[in-house]
Amino acid sequence: MKITDHIKKANGETLFSFEIVPPVKGKSIQELYNNIDPLMEFKPPFIDVTTSREEYIYKEKDGLLDKKLIRTRPGTLGICASLKHKYDVDTVPHVLCGGFTKEETEYLLVDCQYLEIENVMALRGDARKEEKYFTPTKGGHQYATELVEQIQNINKGNYLHETFESSELTSFCIGVAGYPEKHMEAPSLQSDLKRLKEKVDLGADYVVTQMFFDNKKFFAFVEAAREMGIDVPIIPGIKPIAVKKHLHLLPQVFRVDIPQELIEAVEACKDNKEVRKVGVEWAIQQSKELREAGVPVLHYYSMGKSDNIMDIARELF
């Protein structure tokens, strides 16, 4: 079922969903199952599965350093299919511009159709670790708008090198990212909202936001988006702080502000066990306020761990 249909079917009730990260290459999928199993009692209608782009490593060969391109967390589509089969839940693979050609994207979407995966998350993706700025892959897309357009073209039967007229056309429900505190590369929040409006105008069906810790920023973002004519569902993304280093890491990596009250609470903790409790409680209060405001879904970034998400879900669902 499409994400938008899940939202309609809920008749105003706030749904629960979460995002997972594929295991590192060579690791068993069982650890992933162990983290997902406890969360299934809260009946998530869908689970997002991230895609990691390629990165370069250097291997010594004959006394020289040989540059190799690798993916440390492959298997997004296989995991989506596995979770769909094991838990009878809809899965949402993340489809990236970075690291993929247009042809590779088309192959992935064809595979999604074969696997009866109806939802995809269309993202530009981040720059590689060794890059300061995002560089598009040769033969790939530079912007998420182009990716949304390609997916919608396939929905109409228009593939890169041929066109099909068939009763079995794809009908992908497309999610895109929104940034309550603006994308780190955007010159302003207003210009960032214009880019989001372009994605929606091209066919994006719903928005999932970057993490945030101040609900006022989310509410202001939604209001500004509505005023601009963005009328698709906007789903808040929530990540509980779990360790002290998040105070510095999250603002650095994701360019998000952390409220002073939360900073002081975390700094007062003796260890990360106490930090985890603070993070869970803050996320619970965030989630309660968001649910009271009528958000369609509360979407949690689990980062491969379920214990803190479990504690939050118990209080809300």
XYZ file of C-alpha atoms in Angstrom:
317
model
C 0.000 0.000 0.000
C 1.178 3.533 -0.717
C 2.268 5.730 2.185
C -0.392 8.263 1.247
C -3.038 5.520 1.375
C -1.836 4.427 4.825
C -2.281 8.029 5.981
C -5.776 8.274 4.500
C -6.765 4.935 6.001
C -5.678 6.132 9.469
C -8.442 8.804 9.436
C -6.413 11.368 11.347
C -4.743 8.949 13.757
C -0.971 9.442 13.977
C 0.968 6.447 12.681
C 4.331 5.064 13.836
C 7.235 4.374 11.486
C 10.998 4.188 11.601
C 14.124 4.115 9.465
C 16.869 1.515 9.563
C 20.418 1.330 8.232
C 21.572 -1.826 6.395
C 24.256 -3.838 8.214
C 27.868 -3.463 7.185
C 28.939 -5.818 4.393
C 29.670 -9.260 5.791
C 27.387 -8.916 8.808
C 24.304 -11.078 9.294
C 20.829 -9.659 8.776
C 19.785 -11.378 12.015
C 21.029 -8.464 14.127
C 18.739 -6.213 12.096
C 15.807 -8.553 12.746
C 16.626 -8.540 16.461
C 16.314 -4.750 16.509
C 13.154 -4.671 14.430
C 11.280 -7.486 16.209
C 10.440 -5.471 19.382
C 9.118 -2.541 17.331
C 6.613 -4.566 15.321
C 4.132 -4.682 18.229
C 3.450 -0.990 17.494
C 2.272 -1.933 13.995
C 4.347 0.361 11.770
C 2.671 0.536 8.350
C 6.052 1.095 6.709
C 9.800 0.942 7.356
C 12.397 3.039 5.536
C 15.704 1.453 4.531
C 18.602 3.795 3.812
C 21.045 3.517 0.937
C 24.718 4.272 1.497
C 26.619 5.723 -1.409
C 30.017 4.551 -2.556
C 33.285 5.652 -0.996
C 36.938 5.312 -1.835
C 39.467 3.258 0.112
C 43.153 2.761 -0.531
C 44.741 -0.706 -0.620
C 48.468 -1.307 -0.781
C 49.481 -3.225 -3.893
C 53.087 -3.831 -4.960
C 54.254 -1.037 -2.677
C 51.748 1.422 -4.142
C 48.348 2.601 -2.934
C 45.541 1.341 -5.144
C 42.332 3.415 -5.055
C 39.195 1.271 -4.857
C 35.524 2.252 -4.946
C 33.386 0.258 -2.487
C 29.992 0.213 -0.795
C 30.218 -0.739 2.873
C 26.448 -1.136 3.373
C 24.941 -2.711 0.255
C 21.703 -4.639 0.020
C 19.002 -1.989 0.507
C 16.573 -3.561 -1.944
C 17.233 -7.093 -0.695
C 16.562 -5.970 2.876
C 13.349 -4.252 1.764
C 12.155 -7.460 0.127
C 13.154 -9.531 3.155
C 11.356 -7.264 5.651
C 8.284 -7.121 3.438
C 8.135 -10.905 3.372
C 9.026 -11.508 7.029
C 6.824 -8.862 8.655
C 4.154 -8.212 6.002
C 4.995 -4.511 6.149
C 5.541 -1.976 3.386
C 9.151 -0.966 2.904
C 10.585 2.235 1.451
C 14.018 1.995 -0.178
C 16.001 5.221 -0.376
C 16.944 6.043 -3.973
C 19.945 8.363 -4.329
C 21.336 10.602 -7.019
C 24.871 10.286 -5.658
C 26.622 7.086 -6.666
C 24.135 5.955 -9.299
C 23.715 6.550 -13.018
C 20.270 7.119 -14.506
C 20.416 3.598 -15.967
C 21.228 2.079 -12.571
C 18.341 4.007 -11.060
C 16.023 2.662 -13.729
C 17.167 -0.922 -13.072
C 16.538 -0.440 -9.350
C 13.022 0.874 -9.978
C 12.251 -2.038 -12.297
C 13.378 -4.399 -9.539
C 11.103 -2.538 -7.105
C 8.197 -3.180 -9.446
C 9.032 -6.892 -9.621
C 9.136 -7.046 -5.818
C 5.836 -5.136 -5.535
C 7.499 -2.298 -3.639
C 5.247 0.708 -4.206
C 7.066 3.424 -2.269
C 10.470 5.043 -2.754
C 12.298 7.906 -1.051
C 13.988 10.149 -3.630
C 17.097 11.868 -2.247
C 20.092 13.649 -3.689
C 22.384 12.071 -1.108
C 25.462 13.458 0.587
C 28.889 14.220 -0.750
C 31.429 11.430 -0.386
C 33.640 11.631 2.677
C 36.590 12.942 0.715
C 34.484 15.632 -1.024
C 33.695 19.052 0.383
C 30.700 19.507 -1.913
C 28.372 17.067 -3.634
C 29.556 16.042 -7.078
C 27.037 14.237 -9.289
C 27.968 10.818 -10.583
C 28.833 10.762 -14.281
C 25.619 9.851 -16.059
C 23.571 10.444 -12.918
C 21.388 13.188 -11.484
C 22.600 16.327 -9.767
C 19.366 17.186 -7.947
C 16.520 15.274 -6.303
C 14.100 17.137 -8.590
C 15.624 15.289 -11.550
C 15.272 11.988 -9.714
C 11.599 12.651 -8.927
C 11.062 13.473 -12.583
C 12.667 10.200 -13.701
C 10.494 8.177 -11.312
C 7.345 9.915 -12.536
C 8.374 9.318 -16.157
C 8.650 5.609 -15.400
C 5.204 5.761 -13.773
C 3.961 6.967 -17.182
C 5.809 4.203 -19.038
C 8.554 6.526 -20.281
C 11.884 4.775 -19.721
C 15.278 6.162 -20.660
C 15.520 4.454 -24.029
C 11.989 3.238 -24.741
C 8.345 3.853 -23.976
C 5.817 1.216 -22.875
C 2.057 1.339 -23.163
C 0.872 -1.263 -20.679
C -1.817 -1.894 -18.082
C 0.998 -2.787 -15.678
C 2.648 0.625 -15.403
C 4.412 1.446 -12.161
C 2.695 3.758 -9.705
C 5.433 4.638 -7.251
C 4.502 6.791 -4.282
C 7.428 9.210 -3.947
C 8.742 10.621 -0.699
C 11.201 13.506 -0.534
C 13.172 15.248 2.206
C 12.292 18.533 3.891
C 14.473 20.617 6.189
C 12.801 22.611 9.009
C 16.118 24.412 9.573
C 16.942 24.465 5.823
C 19.348 22.277 3.907
C 22.955 23.046 4.828
C 23.720 24.173 1.262
C 20.631 26.359 0.810
C 21.220 30.134 1.057
C 17.933 30.602 2.958
C 14.942 28.690 4.251
C 12.726 30.402 1.670
C 14.920 29.263 -1.221
C 14.999 25.762 0.249
C 11.203 25.713 0.387
C 11.113 26.706 -3.281
C 13.223 23.650 -4.105
C 10.815 21.502 -2.065
C 7.859 22.992 -3.964
C 9.586 22.050 -7.229
C 9.844 18.422 -6.075
C 6.164 18.365 -5.123
C 5.129 20.004 -8.406
C 7.080 17.314 -10.272
C 5.152 14.568 -8.473
C 6.459 13.996 -4.938
C 3.620 12.594 -2.812
C 4.836 13.259 0.723
C 7.668 14.858 2.690
C 9.728 13.453 5.567
C 11.742 16.014 7.486
C 15.295 16.031 8.695
C 15.603 15.530 12.457
C 14.888 18.530 14.674
C 14.743 19.064 18.419
C 12.544 22.160 18.624
C 8.937 21.617 17.576
C 8.451 25.336 17.003
C 10.800 25.071 14.026
C 8.774 22.197 12.580
C 5.466 24.021 12.993
C 6.907 27.170 11.386
C 8.273 25.054 8.521
C 4.896 23.416 7.885
C 3.113 26.780 7.971
C 5.593 28.288 5.488
C 5.295 25.218 3.238
C 1.492 25.445 3.208
C 1.629 29.155 2.401
C 3.844 28.294 -0.572
C 1.274 25.778 -1.832
C 2.925 22.553 -0.676
C -0.157 20.516 0.212
C 1.195 16.951 0.509
C 1.561 15.213 3.916
C 4.584 16.418 5.910
C 5.988 13.785 8.279
C 8.287 14.850 11.123
C 11.531 12.922 11.548
C 12.677 12.433 15.133
C 15.978 11.195 16.543
C 16.534 10.792 20.294
C 19.929 11.934 21.535
C 21.717 8.880 22.921
C 25.308 9.857 23.736
C 27.058 13.048 24.824
C 28.985 13.411 21.595
C 25.668 13.943 19.774
C 25.714 17.508 21.130
C 28.617 18.242 18.780
C 28.191 15.569 16.102
C 24.560 16.202 15.112
C 24.925 19.979 14.596
C 28.143 19.402 12.661
C 26.816 16.672 10.366
C 23.167 17.662 9.994
C 23.307 21.432 10.698
C 20.547 21.310 13.298
C 20.196 23.440 16.419
C 19.813 21.828 19.822
C 17.745 23.779 22.393
C 19.723 25.132 25.330
C 17.475 23.291 27.790
C 18.354 19.963 26.163
C 22.053 20.855 25.985
C 22.167 21.602 29.703
C 20.280 18.420 30.564
C 22.725 16.312 28.554
C 25.787 18.100 29.938
C 24.570 17.407 33.473
C 24.525 13.653 32.841
C 27.229 11.548 34.484
C 27.360 8.974 31.691
C 25.710 7.977 28.421
C 23.179 5.817 30.252
C 21.770 9.016 31.755
C 22.053 10.779 28.385
C 19.938 8.061 26.820
C 17.170 8.661 29.402
C 17.250 12.399 28.749
C 17.089 11.807 25.000
C 14.162 9.423 25.301
C 12.199 11.778 27.561
C 12.808 14.741 25.255
C 11.677 12.724 22.222
C 8.563 11.567 24.107
C 7.572 15.146 24.888
C 8.321 16.185 21.310
C 6.220 13.304 19.991
C 3.260 14.014 22.267
C 3.090 17.628 21.158
C 3.416 16.665 17.503
C 0.709 14.023 17.797
C -1.628 16.520 19.491
C -0.995 18.841 16.538
C -2.233 16.074 14.213
C 0.897 15.035 12.327
C 0.137 12.071 10.035
C 3.114 9.951 11.108
C 5.839 10.047 13.751
C 8.935 8.789 11.956
C 11.975 7.790 14.040
C 15.603 7.549 12.975
C 16.734 4.375 14.718
C 20.294 4.184 13.305
C 20.192 0.412 13.792
C 19.224 0.456 17.481
C 15.704 -0.105 18.770
C 15.840 0.131 22.579
C 15.300 3.891 22.860
C 12.710 3.908 20.051
C 10.948 1.096 21.920
C 10.762 3.205 25.098
C 9.341 6.155 23.147
C 6.784 4.032 21.281
C 5.523 2.486 24.538
C 4.534 5.938 25.768
C 2.718 6.919 22.577
C 1.400 3.876 20.766
